[in-house]
Amino acid sequence: MKHPRARATGLGALLAALVLVLLPLPRDPAAAAAAATEPDGSAVTQRGTKGPYDDFSDLEVTVHQTRDLRGQGLRVTWKGGRPTQGTATDYLQIMQCWGDDPAGPKREQCQYGASRIGPGNGNYGSFIGQRLIPVGSDPLETEYDEPIPYPGLPGQTTDPFVPFTPVSGAPTASLTDWTYFNPSDTNEEAFARTQVDGTGETAFDLQSTREAPHLGCGDPVGTGTAVRGRGCWLVVVPRGSHEPDGSTGNNLRPHTSPLSTSNWNRRMVFPLDFLPVGDPCPTDKAERRITGSELVTDAVTSWQSALCAGGTTRFTFTQRGEEQVRFGLLNPTTTSPGLGFTVAPVEGGEKAGFVHAPVAVSALTVGFYWEAEKIGLVKDLRLNPRLLAKLLTASYPYDVRFVTRATPAPDHLQDNPLSILRDPEFLDLNPQFRTFLQAPQNYPGGILLSAERSDVTRVVWNYIRADTAAREFLDGKADPWGMKVNPHFKELDLARNGSDEFPKADPTLTEISPAPGQPGVSYGLLERSPYGSDLHDVARWVRRGTNGAKDQVATDSFTNEPKLVSGLVLPGARRAYGITDTASAARYRLQTAALPNADGTYVAPTTDAMLRAVGRFRDTDVPGVLAPDPARARDGAYPLTVVTYAAASDRLPADARKDYARVIRYAAGPGQKQGVAPGELPLGYAPLPAGLRARALAAADRLERGAPPAPDGPDGTTGGPGGTGGSGTTGAPGPGADGGTDGGTDGGASGSGADTGSGSGPVSAGGAASGSDGGGTGTGAPPATPPGGPPGGAGGTGTGADGPGRQLAGSTGTTPSGALGPIRWILLGVLVAGGAAGLAGPAVLGIAGRRATPSDSPRTGIRHLKSG
């Protein structure tokens, strides 16, 4: 008579085989995911009105998001306008205002009046519109219509102006009172151009109270669960060809202020609902610290409020470079964070019981904001690895020095194109720029780069190094048009080693003085092409249309000494680009460049393209952790895609493990719903594919269970039930990014059986896997003492009858359906055979799981963040 357990096992295997074949295959994540779109449901459209001299009644302006706002780019489009005439007439002026009146803001509450438009006296040039109301210029003006005393000159008067009144504090005292905002940080749009078809578009640089405390947008209002952010306003003032008195300004652009009564009467007002800025969680809750890569900063700061509402713990996040995160996890203090977000896995983490849970899919990108006459807002740009190599090595003279007749190109760059806009390689990829005005003042400055040392920086260099032409350029070979790498960068051997930073290796200094014969001052590459503090900072500067270069000279009004200042950025001619992440690019409404993948197809970082890339990642030395490989990015995959992992040790105290497991579960579950509301996944991320979600949830379970119990025997050779192998459970199987399954033990041993599945047999630390589901052998030494708690069981390795287990299709880049298609039939045969054997009497052999092991190293760059 057959044993009943054996018979039940055989029947179970046969049923499993039937279910496996009948179940539908998982969808290819690349085909299933749609590209992220802008938030909908809060767009507002307003129509213009007829004025005494100019008719704006056909003008329609749309603000595409008016709720759940923060410091970000805000898309504003319009149609039905009269085309802008050169730099003269018919344009929009846009400003951000505060004000608690439901009818809208007063003109004194608007941030406007610091726009620079051309050379003038002083360091800042002249100002367009300003806040000046010349006496008699506006027949309808009744408030600011009398001369006022001239500051510092008793008995003399000047024209009045509209003072700026902040949300708290005294009003400004003069036209150039920069107490609250100045030409360098104002977000006003003084000259938004309308194209020949009557349409226009801009990405307004919206500021929260973090960037503009004098506006107070997003200041917390209310208490407890009723806290909301203080609302603000966007005001659009259309300008035609006439001044308020009916004059046309001699065919020049109207110079009167949009705050003048006649102009202000034509305003279009949009209410803006801001998210509250500050800690989203009451401070009386217990604090649990987390830290990590800025690739998850936008996501984590969105998730914080939901995590707060769902438990008794508040999670505070500190942004750090990934190497520093890994170092801190392996060398913890009593107050250091127990959960870190990293791209490369934790080196040595296997011995310390670290789990790695995928939580975010995003990418690196070249974000740009270029305005161009005859083109308008540039939306399409192509760059290839060699062009990126040229930009990152400052190989264009104009990126090192503001080239003029008096200051020619540096000798070592004399034979190179002056700017990327003069490079034949760039023009072949972007022929629309062949008709672009080629004057140097229209060139973009050097590309903006992050100062942080980071895993993601190395991803960019790896992409460049994977391309033969780019690698040879870095090695010193000229491109087909004769351009060569800046020799100061050739010495760094970037072609072979890559880097985790973007070096500024050119030592060239350029001396300039305010006037001939006067003392001068020098600037170098760091001033001509400054760093952003991080990827988010890069995106903010790009959105302003400048890289923030300080390569002009002025005389300091206090010391009378020369000093470096930023040059003029003309409205309608802002031009900047930088390497940032897709979340920051989406937040600031940047356009993103298309890059060629391994099969030469130019791809933008859409959701679909990022998920296709994840399906082609390669395995790392740590099972369950994948790494980007640009050489494998084909079939529509975007080559700079990155997966970020949450890492924590299963040796932490139980309450910490439970809290951190909750973070991972939220990140892999509700946190993957895309949107702009608190708790949602911000735009610029791709939702985790099902395989990565399952892997993250399995990691959370392993983390919460903690390290397996230490061996019962004094020498570690005896165990619990199951014979000499001891006891311990394997981790839940987690589908790979490509749909394959991999089992993972949560003990200190890793075991593997057949190549195809998840393990279920007990595996003790340091002993042989045995018992009814055994079949593997293991050996190992006890690990080092783990961070955050007492040591667990000793580690070991196991091999089953079929040799070491492998992640299905993980090294081939096969999609889920592609991998499981043929494999399901193989599994069917295996299970049917096993079921038959079970019915005949023999025990079914177990398929052992396997476990992960990490690698990499530490750096710096800390940013403390709250939501908003």
mmCIF file of C-alpha atoms in Angstrom, residues 278-518:
data_model
loop_
_atom_site.group_PDB
_atom_site.id
_atom_site.type_symbol
_atom_site.label_atom_id
_atom_site.label_comp_id
_atom_site.label_asym_id
_atom_site.label_seq_id
_atom_site.Cartn_x
_atom_site.Cartn_y
_atom_site.Cartn_z
ATOM 1 C CA GLY A 278 7.062 70.454 6.024
ATOM 2 C CA ASP A 279 7.134 67.200 7.949
ATOM 3 C CA PRO A 280 3.936 65.359 6.985
ATOM 4 C CA CYS A 281 3.908 63.408 10.232
ATOM 5 C CA PRO A 282 3.299 64.563 13.838
ATOM 6 C CA THR A 283 6.563 64.816 15.740
ATOM 7 C CA ASP A 284 5.147 62.941 18.727
ATOM 8 C CA LYS A 285 5.300 59.705 16.723
ATOM 9 C CA ALA A 286 8.363 57.514 17.108
ATOM 10 C CA GLU A 287 10.994 58.307 14.486
ATOM 11 C CA ARG A 288 12.448 55.689 12.166
ATOM 12 C CA ARG A 289 15.282 56.934 9.966
ATOM 13 C CA ILE A 290 15.839 55.963 6.343
ATOM 14 C CA THR A 291 18.450 57.205 3.916
ATOM 15 C CA GLY A 292 19.636 56.789 0.393
ATOM 16 C CA SER A 293 19.946 57.542 -3.278
ATOM 17 C CA GLU A 294 18.375 60.681 -4.641
ATOM 18 C CA LEU A 295 16.789 58.549 -7.341
ATOM 19 C CA VAL A 296 14.043 57.799 -4.782
ATOM 20 C CA THR A 297 13.862 61.241 -3.149
ATOM 21 C CA ASP A 298 10.710 62.351 -4.959
ATOM 22 C CA ALA A 299 9.056 58.971 -4.407
ATOM 23 C CA VAL A 300 9.937 58.673 -0.705
ATOM 24 C CA THR A 301 8.868 62.234 0.097
ATOM 25 C CA SER A 302 5.536 61.426 -1.558
ATOM 26 C CA TRP A 303 5.152 58.156 0.378
ATOM 27 C CA GLN A 304 5.968 59.665 3.777
ATOM 28 C CA SER A 305 2.480 61.018 4.491
ATOM 29 C CA ALA A 306 0.785 57.709 3.654
ATOM 30 C CA LEU A 307 3.286 55.774 5.779
ATOM 31 C CA CYS A 308 2.616 58.183 8.626
ATOM 32 C CA ALA A 309 -1.148 57.738 8.368
ATOM 33 C CA GLY A 310 -0.834 53.969 8.317
ATOM 34 C CA GLY A 311 1.106 53.424 11.535
ATOM 35 C CA THR A 312 2.560 54.732 14.766
ATOM 36 C CA THR A 313 5.934 55.586 13.236
ATOM 37 C CA ARG A 314 7.136 58.577 11.270
ATOM 38 C CA PHE A 315 9.839 57.950 8.700
ATOM 39 C CA THR A 316 12.426 60.679 8.136
ATOM 40 C CA PHE A 317 14.532 60.521 5.002
ATOM 41 C CA THR A 318 18.052 61.809 4.417
ATOM 42 C CA GLN A 319 19.431 61.860 0.887
ATOM 43 C CA ARG A 320 22.972 60.467 0.591
ATOM 44 C CA GLY A 321 25.254 59.089 -2.081
ATOM 45 C CA GLU A 322 24.885 55.338 -2.510
ATOM 46 C CA GLU A 323 28.421 54.459 -1.421
ATOM 47 C CA GLN A 324 27.935 56.334 1.827
ATOM 48 C CA VAL A 325 24.625 54.540 2.312
ATOM 49 C CA ARG A 326 26.236 51.137 1.926
ATOM 50 C CA PHE A 327 29.079 52.070 4.245
ATOM 51 C CA GLY A 328 26.610 53.245 6.896
ATOM 52 C CA LEU A 329 24.544 50.071 6.664
ATOM 53 C CA LEU A 330 27.625 47.902 7.133
ATOM 54 C CA ASN A 331 29.100 50.095 9.882
ATOM 55 C CA PRO A 332 26.074 51.282 11.848
ATOM 56 C CA THR A 333 25.989 53.460 14.934
ATOM 57 C CA THR A 334 23.236 53.519 17.529
ATOM 58 C CA THR A 335 21.480 56.331 15.653
ATOM 59 C CA SER A 336 22.186 55.487 12.013
ATOM 60 C CA PRO A 337 19.358 54.601 9.607
ATOM 61 C CA GLY A 338 18.593 50.905 9.287
ATOM 62 C CA LEU A 339 17.084 51.099 5.791
ATOM 63 C CA GLY A 340 19.001 52.480 2.832
ATOM 64 C CA PHE A 341 18.236 52.943 -0.851
ATOM 65 C CA THR A 342 20.992 51.991 -3.242
ATOM 66 C CA VAL A 343 21.584 51.056 -6.866
ATOM 67 C CA ALA A 344 24.516 48.648 -6.505
ATOM 68 C CA PRO A 345 24.030 46.050 -3.749
ATOM 69 C CA VAL A 346 25.594 46.171 -0.288
ATOM 70 C CA GLU A 347 29.089 44.715 -0.371
ATOM 71 C CA GLY A 348 29.391 41.876 2.126
ATOM 72 C CA GLY A 349 25.703 42.170 2.897
ATOM 73 C CA GLU A 350 25.130 38.424 2.615
ATOM 74 C CA LYS A 351 27.101 37.773 5.783
ATOM 75 C CA ALA A 352 25.140 40.447 7.598
ATOM 76 C CA GLY A 353 21.803 39.091 6.405
ATOM 77 C CA PHE A 354 20.873 41.967 4.096
ATOM 78 C CA VAL A 355 17.811 41.769 1.910
ATOM 79 C CA HIS A 356 17.481 43.853 -1.253
ATOM 80 C CA ALA A 357 14.016 44.919 -2.399
ATOM 81 C CA PRO A 358 13.437 46.704 -5.735
ATOM 82 C CA VAL A 359 11.322 49.815 -5.068
ATOM 83 C CA ALA A 360 11.713 52.216 -7.999
ATOM 84 C CA VAL A 361 12.375 52.208 -11.730
ATOM 85 C CA SER A 362 13.668 55.493 -13.137
ATOM 86 C CA ALA A 363 16.460 56.680 -15.410
ATOM 87 C CA LEU A 364 19.158 59.229 -16.065
ATOM 88 C CA THR A 365 18.457 61.664 -18.850
ATOM 89 C CA VAL A 366 19.718 64.807 -20.522
ATOM 90 C CA GLY A 367 17.025 67.312 -19.604
ATOM 91 C CA PHE A 368 16.961 70.561 -21.546
ATOM 92 C CA TYR A 369 15.082 73.844 -21.763
ATOM 93 C CA TRP A 370 15.950 75.680 -24.969
ATOM 94 C CA GLU A 371 14.174 78.626 -26.492
ATOM 95 C CA ALA A 372 15.131 79.521 -30.044
ATOM 96 C CA GLU A 373 13.995 82.183 -32.454
ATOM 97 C CA LYS A 374 12.155 80.645 -35.450
ATOM 98 C CA ILE A 375 11.951 77.349 -33.520
ATOM 99 C CA GLY A 376 10.252 78.408 -30.285
ATOM 100 C CA LEU A 377 10.505 75.965 -27.398
ATOM 101 C CA VAL A 378 12.795 73.180 -28.628
ATOM 102 C CA LYS A 379 11.152 69.809 -27.964
ATOM 103 C CA ASP A 380 13.290 67.308 -29.846
ATOM 104 C CA LEU A 381 16.994 66.741 -29.358
ATOM 105 C CA ARG A 382 19.235 63.809 -30.189
ATOM 106 C CA LEU A 383 22.558 63.100 -28.556
ATOM 107 C CA ASN A 384 24.821 60.081 -28.932
ATOM 108 C CA PRO A 385 27.536 58.654 -26.643
ATOM 109 C CA ARG A 386 30.359 60.507 -28.416
ATOM 110 C CA LEU A 387 28.532 63.850 -28.125
ATOM 111 C CA LEU A 388 28.014 63.138 -24.431
ATOM 112 C CA ALA A 389 31.742 62.357 -24.139
ATOM 113 C CA LYS A 390 32.543 65.724 -25.772
ATOM 114 C CA LEU A 391 30.268 67.564 -23.350
ATOM 115 C CA LEU A 392 31.488 65.764 -20.223
ATOM 116 C CA THR A 393 35.130 66.424 -21.125
ATOM 117 C CA ALA A 394 34.655 70.156 -21.858
ATOM 118 C CA SER A 395 36.004 69.632 -25.366
ATOM 119 C CA TYR A 396 34.164 72.626 -26.873
ATOM 120 C CA PRO A 397 36.101 75.898 -26.347
ATOM 121 C CA TYR A 398 32.889 77.791 -25.536
ATOM 122 C CA ASP A 399 32.283 75.475 -22.565
ATOM 123 C CA VAL A 400 35.654 76.477 -21.078
ATOM 124 C CA ARG A 401 35.769 80.170 -21.956
ATOM 125 C CA PHE A 402 33.417 82.891 -23.194
ATOM 126 C CA VAL A 403 35.154 83.236 -26.547
ATOM 127 C CA THR A 404 35.437 86.725 -28.059
ATOM 128 C CA ARG A 405 37.996 88.496 -30.249
ATOM 129 C CA ALA A 406 39.765 89.596 -27.079
ATOM 130 C CA THR A 407 39.654 86.104 -25.545
ATOM 131 C CA PRO A 408 40.142 83.454 -28.264
ATOM 132 C CA ALA A 409 39.721 79.749 -27.740
ATOM 133 C CA PRO A 410 42.349 78.087 -25.507
ATOM 134 C CA ASP A 411 45.307 76.743 -27.466
ATOM 135 C CA HIS A 412 44.590 73.095 -26.637
ATOM 136 C CA LEU A 413 41.046 73.413 -28.063
ATOM 137 C CA GLN A 414 41.783 75.681 -31.046
ATOM 138 C CA ASP A 415 40.905 73.095 -33.686
ATOM 139 C CA ASN A 416 37.612 71.990 -32.128
ATOM 140 C CA PRO A 417 34.163 73.433 -32.998
ATOM 141 C CA LEU A 418 33.441 76.441 -30.822
ATOM 142 C CA SER A 419 30.182 75.000 -29.455
ATOM 143 C CA ILE A 420 28.034 71.924 -29.826
ATOM 144 C CA LEU A 421 25.879 74.071 -32.127
ATOM 145 C CA ARG A 422 28.852 74.251 -34.513
ATOM 146 C CA ASP A 423 29.634 70.517 -34.355
ATOM 147 C CA PRO A 424 28.792 68.714 -37.640
ATOM 148 C CA GLU A 425 28.007 65.551 -35.678
ATOM 149 C CA PHE A 426 25.352 67.378 -33.641
ATOM 150 C CA LEU A 427 23.919 69.131 -36.697
ATOM 151 C CA ASP A 428 23.617 65.847 -38.590
ATOM 152 C CA LEU A 429 21.468 64.490 -35.748
ATOM 153 C CA ASN A 430 19.562 67.768 -35.258
ATOM 154 C CA PRO A 431 19.249 69.419 -38.679
ATOM 155 C CA GLN A 432 16.699 71.951 -37.391
ATOM 156 C CA PHE A 433 19.639 73.834 -35.876
ATOM 157 C CA ARG A 434 21.350 74.401 -39.218
ATOM 158 C CA THR A 435 19.202 77.519 -39.616
ATOM 159 C CA PHE A 436 19.674 78.515 -36.000
ATOM 160 C CA LEU A 437 21.344 81.863 -35.362
ATOM 161 C CA GLN A 438 24.985 80.982 -34.863
ATOM 162 C CA ALA A 439 26.125 84.006 -32.827
ATOM 163 C CA PRO A 440 28.029 82.991 -29.673
ATOM 164 C CA GLN A 441 25.498 84.654 -27.379
ATOM 165 C CA ASN A 442 22.984 82.072 -28.607
ATOM 166 C CA TYR A 443 25.122 79.071 -27.658
ATOM 167 C CA PRO A 444 24.226 77.059 -24.581
ATOM 168 C CA GLY A 445 26.796 77.123 -21.798
ATOM 169 C CA GLY A 446 28.484 73.985 -20.498
ATOM 170 C CA ILE A 447 26.266 71.058 -19.601
ATOM 171 C CA LEU A 448 25.067 71.067 -15.987
ATOM 172 C CA LEU A 449 26.313 68.129 -13.923
ATOM 173 C CA SER A 450 25.836 66.933 -10.361
ATOM 174 C CA ALA A 451 28.697 67.340 -7.895
ATOM 175 C CA GLU A 452 27.776 64.118 -6.073
ATOM 176 C CA ARG A 453 29.759 60.919 -6.418
ATOM 177 C CA SER A 454 27.199 58.287 -7.217
ATOM 178 C CA ASP A 455 26.359 54.905 -8.702
ATOM 179 C CA VAL A 456 24.230 56.650 -11.302
ATOM 180 C CA THR A 457 27.170 58.715 -12.518
ATOM 181 C CA ARG A 458 28.997 55.494 -13.232
ATOM 182 C CA VAL A 459 25.948 54.308 -15.212
ATOM 183 C CA VAL A 460 26.409 57.299 -17.544
ATOM 184 C CA TRP A 461 30.110 56.603 -18.032
ATOM 185 C CA ASN A 462 29.392 52.908 -18.635
ATOM 186 C CA TYR A 463 26.947 53.884 -21.366
ATOM 187 C CA ILE A 464 29.602 56.041 -23.032
ATOM 188 C CA ARG A 465 32.303 53.394 -22.643
ATOM 189 C CA ALA A 466 30.067 50.736 -24.217
ATOM 190 C CA ASP A 467 30.138 52.668 -27.508
ATOM 191 C CA THR A 468 33.250 52.108 -29.621
ATOM 192 C CA ALA A 469 33.307 55.587 -31.202
ATOM 193 C CA ALA A 470 32.874 57.329 -27.831
ATOM 194 C CA ARG A 471 35.470 55.136 -26.154
ATOM 195 C CA GLU A 472 37.997 55.853 -28.894
ATOM 196 C CA PHE A 473 37.270 59.577 -28.607
ATOM 197 C CA LEU A 474 38.006 59.463 -24.860
ATOM 198 C CA ASP A 475 41.237 57.638 -25.738
ATOM 199 C CA GLY A 476 42.322 60.495 -27.996
ATOM 200 C CA LYS A 477 41.163 59.478 -31.465
ATOM 201 C CA ALA A 478 39.679 62.349 -33.495
ATOM 202 C CA ASP A 479 36.082 62.122 -34.682
ATOM 203 C CA PRO A 480 35.493 62.040 -38.489
ATOM 204 C CA TRP A 481 35.511 65.871 -38.587
ATOM 205 C CA GLY A 482 38.813 66.200 -36.710
ATOM 206 C CA MET A 483 37.560 67.080 -33.208
ATOM 207 C CA LYS A 484 39.618 65.654 -30.333
ATOM 208 C CA VAL A 485 39.045 65.186 -26.636
ATOM 209 C CA ASN A 486 40.231 67.892 -24.249
ATOM 210 C CA PRO A 487 43.730 66.552 -23.421
ATOM 211 C CA HIS A 488 43.318 67.274 -19.710
ATOM 212 C CA PHE A 489 40.598 64.620 -19.584
ATOM 213 C CA LYS A 490 42.477 62.067 -21.663
ATOM 214 C CA GLU A 491 44.896 61.653 -18.770
ATOM 215 C CA LEU A 492 42.047 60.381 -16.526
ATOM 216 C CA ASP A 493 41.709 57.165 -18.547
ATOM 217 C CA LEU A 494 37.918 57.403 -18.498
ATOM 218 C CA ALA A 495 37.662 55.056 -21.485
ATOM 219 C CA ARG A 496 38.833 52.132 -19.374
ATOM 220 C CA ASN A 497 37.888 53.014 -15.818
ATOM 221 C CA GLY A 498 34.808 55.205 -16.074
ATOM 222 C CA SER A 499 34.117 57.178 -12.909
ATOM 223 C CA ASP A 500 31.580 57.742 -10.158
ATOM 224 C CA GLU A 501 31.889 61.500 -10.645
ATOM 225 C CA PHE A 502 31.956 64.104 -13.403
ATOM 226 C CA PRO A 503 35.449 65.644 -13.152
ATOM 227 C CA LYS A 504 36.259 69.260 -14.070
ATOM 228 C CA ALA A 505 39.840 68.614 -15.119
ATOM 229 C CA ASP A 506 40.645 71.592 -17.381
ATOM 230 C CA PRO A 507 42.784 74.124 -15.421
ATOM 231 C CA THR A 508 42.385 76.991 -17.939
ATOM 232 C CA LEU A 509 41.956 80.424 -16.325
ATOM 233 C CA THR A 510 40.588 83.466 -18.129
ATOM 234 C CA GLU A 511 41.227 86.955 -16.733
ATOM 235 C CA ILE A 512 38.710 89.750 -17.297
ATOM 236 C CA SER A 513 38.430 93.291 -15.929
ATOM 237 C CA PRO A 514 35.608 95.867 -15.759
ATOM 238 C CA ALA A 515 37.503 98.236 -18.041
ATOM 239 C CA PRO A 516 40.933 98.478 -19.700
ATOM 240 C CA GLY A 517 43.643 99.270 -17.196
ATOM 241 C CA GLN A 518 41.519 98.298 -14.179
#
